[in-house]
């Protein structure tokens, strides 16, 4: 009997030990060391466990952001297949229904599925395979169809997907379908003004009901270069009110936004400002969906079921031990209570907080017609007060622009002032210095009087359990 | 007792401010939006540098060897260098198992992807060391 209980407990523990991508790999990603990130996460992503889709999605993103587009394709395909599956063999449905939600196979939220298809679409697009790219973008749109922001039954608000689907349709010679996508996208409403040298090419679209699609295309149909700019970090997910106590009812998860200061980007070609790129899709906004209330109801029912199972386990264990010991004495009662507590604790209600947290906060899409040849392209980022955020500037020197079609992808990965500002001083310094020396920043004078960032320990820990607070002053 | 603790807390907080070590981080000087020098290295798909010698011979040409250039192919292969369709499937930007790029001390000669740090750094010669030539 004891052996059986032990086996069950060991199986229970094993079910909770499916590895995820190590934190070192994610840190390497934020420091633009994509080779290290991929190397560290590859063994983990190869394992068939309940985190297979999440691990492969992250591995794909390491390759993708590092420019290894062909290497990124297979992990994204693997992740997408699992996310789209309706029935799975390794789904720990029983354990996830009586215990932690994350015992089941990770399949992602709609926005995570959309992004998986989105990256696969970009890879196909870069290869020049517009049909497959279109299929991937459409799947990305379909994966997000329950969003509520547009308040239409069959409409997704994954507007970046619409724009790229439209672009593929234009390139495939299907302008009518493309125009429908353009109409659906919020792209034209958000990018109202296209900055250019000549007034003739300036396009201003304000009228949503204007049926003249040519005005709404905004160059997506005719320009030879598409810019996809991603910035910020997607929301984190944590148990509601960050409850970690196993006895607490923390079945709900909440998303914590990680808003960056970036509001929009501008593209410079050979030193000249050409186009402004605004937010086209926001991963945080993507989280809102029509099925939210339904999901909440289901979750409440599941919590009720879990508490019922928990009480039954509690009572069953107590009774079982009493029967086994024939109810003799206080020791038997104590053993019964102990067994009941163990059984009750085993039935947990923890929410699933796994999330593809390496995604960007915002995606912007823009287009531009650039003369074929080598050009110096810069992507500069701006705050809501229209001040440039130079720490994010990305430059691409001697970028080869082809005559027909180009796709320039840009992602700000390292968040100097957000992600690492609460780290210890030494870690922060080394990370920032390493980043600065390796990525698009020139001289750093550590004793420069005009230094604008300081970490000041505000007050030493008065009570031992309190950490020293750090405050970053810009 | 309660007030004494509060008083002590205020005093210690005050001392904490006074004894703070300020960590200077330096100003951020972003890269200029146009380069301040001409390309220093070239490869397939980058601006060509006239009369550039192959990297393995101490030059600045990191192009993949042509199929008819047997001598150059042999020279690279002696060092276990791979490139597109010659031990590497391509499109890896030095992230394959043979990476990083030869320019950064790895064994992959596949040209870097435009729009990446590797592309920029190789063209501008940032962090590039000719370990192949030095080894010879």
Coordinates of C-alpha atoms in Angstrom, one line a residue, chain A residues 34-35 42 63 66-71 126 268 270-271 374 376 378 390 393 395-400 417 425 428-429 432 436 438-446 448 450-458 460 462-463, chain B residues 5 8-9 12-13 15-17 20-39 45-48 89-97 113-121 123-124 126:
Chain A
X34 CA 21.3 34.7 -29.9
X35 CA 23.9 32.0 -30.4
X42 CA 18.2 23.5 -27.9
X63 CA 17.0 31.9 -34.2
X66 CA 19.3 36.5 -34.5
X67 CA 18.8 36.4 -38.3
X68 CA 18.9 32.5 -38.6
X69 CA 15.6 32.4 -40.4
X70 CA 16.0 29.0 -41.9
X71 CA 16.9 27.5 -38.5
X126 CA 11.6 36.3 -47.0
X268 CA 15.8 57.0 -41.9
X270 CA 20.8 57.5 -45.9
X271 CA 20.3 60.0 -43.2
X374 CA 23.1 49.6 -50.8
X376 CA 22.1 53.0 -44.7
X378 CA 18.2 53.6 -39.3
X390 CA 18.6 56.9 -28.5
X393 CA 18.3 53.1 -32.1
X395 CA 21.2 51.0 -37.6
X396 CA 21.8 48.8 -40.6
X397 CA 24.7 49.9 -42.7
X398 CA 25.0 49.1 -46.4
X399 CA 21.7 47.2 -46.4
X400 CA 21.2 45.6 -49.9
X417 CA 15.9 50.6 -18.3
X425 CA 24.3 46.8 -9.3
X428 CA 23.1 45.4 -14.1
X429 CA 26.4 47.1 -14.8
X432 CA 24.5 47.0 -19.7
X436 CA 26.7 48.5 -25.0
X438 CA 28.4 44.7 -28.4
X439 CA 25.4 46.3 -29.9
X440 CA 25.2 49.6 -31.7
X441 CA 26.6 51.8 -29.1
X442 CA 29.9 53.6 -29.2
X443 CA 32.1 55.0 -26.5
X444 CA 31.1 54.7 -22.9
X445 CA 32.8 56.8 -20.3
X446 CA 32.1 55.3 -16.9
X448 CA 31.4 60.9 -17.4
X450 CA 26.8 63.8 -17.5
X451 CA 25.9 60.3 -16.6
X452 CA 22.1 60.1 -16.6
X453 CA 21.5 56.8 -14.9
X454 CA 22.2 56.1 -11.3
X455 CA 21.3 53.3 -9.0
X456 CA 20.8 54.4 -5.4
X457 CA 20.1 52.1 -2.6
X458 CA 17.4 54.1 -0.9
X460 CA 19.4 49.7 4.0
X462 CA 15.9 47.6 8.5
X463 CA 14.3 44.3 9.0
Chain B
X5 CA 11.9 52.1 16.5
X8 CA 15.7 54.7 14.5
X9 CA 14.3 53.8 11.2
X12 CA 19.1 54.9 9.6
X13 CA 17.3 55.7 6.4
X15 CA 22.3 57.6 7.0
X16 CA 21.6 55.3 4.2
X17 CA 21.1 58.2 1.9
X20 CA 24.9 55.8 -0.9
X21 CA 27.4 54.7 -3.5
X22 CA 26.3 56.2 -6.8
X23 CA 27.0 53.9 -9.7
X24 CA 27.9 56.0 -12.7
X25 CA 26.8 54.3 -15.9
X26 CA 28.0 56.7 -18.6
X27 CA 26.0 58.3 -21.3
X28 CA 24.6 56.4 -24.3
X29 CA 26.1 57.5 -27.6
X30 CA 24.0 56.0 -30.3
X31 CA 25.5 54.8 -33.5
X32 CA 25.3 57.5 -36.2
X33 CA 22.5 56.9 -38.7
X34 CA 25.1 56.9 -41.5
X35 CA 28.5 55.1 -41.2
X36 CA 31.6 57.1 -40.6
X37 CA 33.8 54.9 -42.7
X38 CA 33.8 52.8 -45.9
X39 CA 33.3 49.0 -45.6
X45 CA 25.8 40.3 -51.0
X46 CA 27.7 43.2 -49.4
X47 CA 29.3 46.2 -51.2
X48 CA 32.3 44.8 -53.0
X89 CA 22.3 24.6 -45.2
X90 CA 22.5 28.4 -45.3
X91 CA 20.3 31.0 -43.8
X92 CA 21.8 30.5 -40.4
X93 CA 23.6 33.8 -39.8
X94 CA 26.3 31.9 -37.9
X95 CA 23.8 30.3 -35.5
X96 CA 24.3 26.8 -36.9
X97 CA 26.5 24.2 -35.1
X113 CA 21.8 38.1 -42.9
X114 CA 21.3 41.7 -43.7
X115 CA 19.8 43.7 -40.9
X116 CA 21.6 41.8 -38.2
X117 CA 24.4 42.7 -35.9
X118 CA 26.7 40.2 -37.6
X119 CA 26.2 41.8 -41.0
X120 CA 27.0 45.3 -39.7
X121 CA 29.9 44.2 -37.5
X123 CA 31.3 45.1 -42.8
X124 CA 32.6 47.6 -40.3
X126 CA 34.0 45.3 -35.5

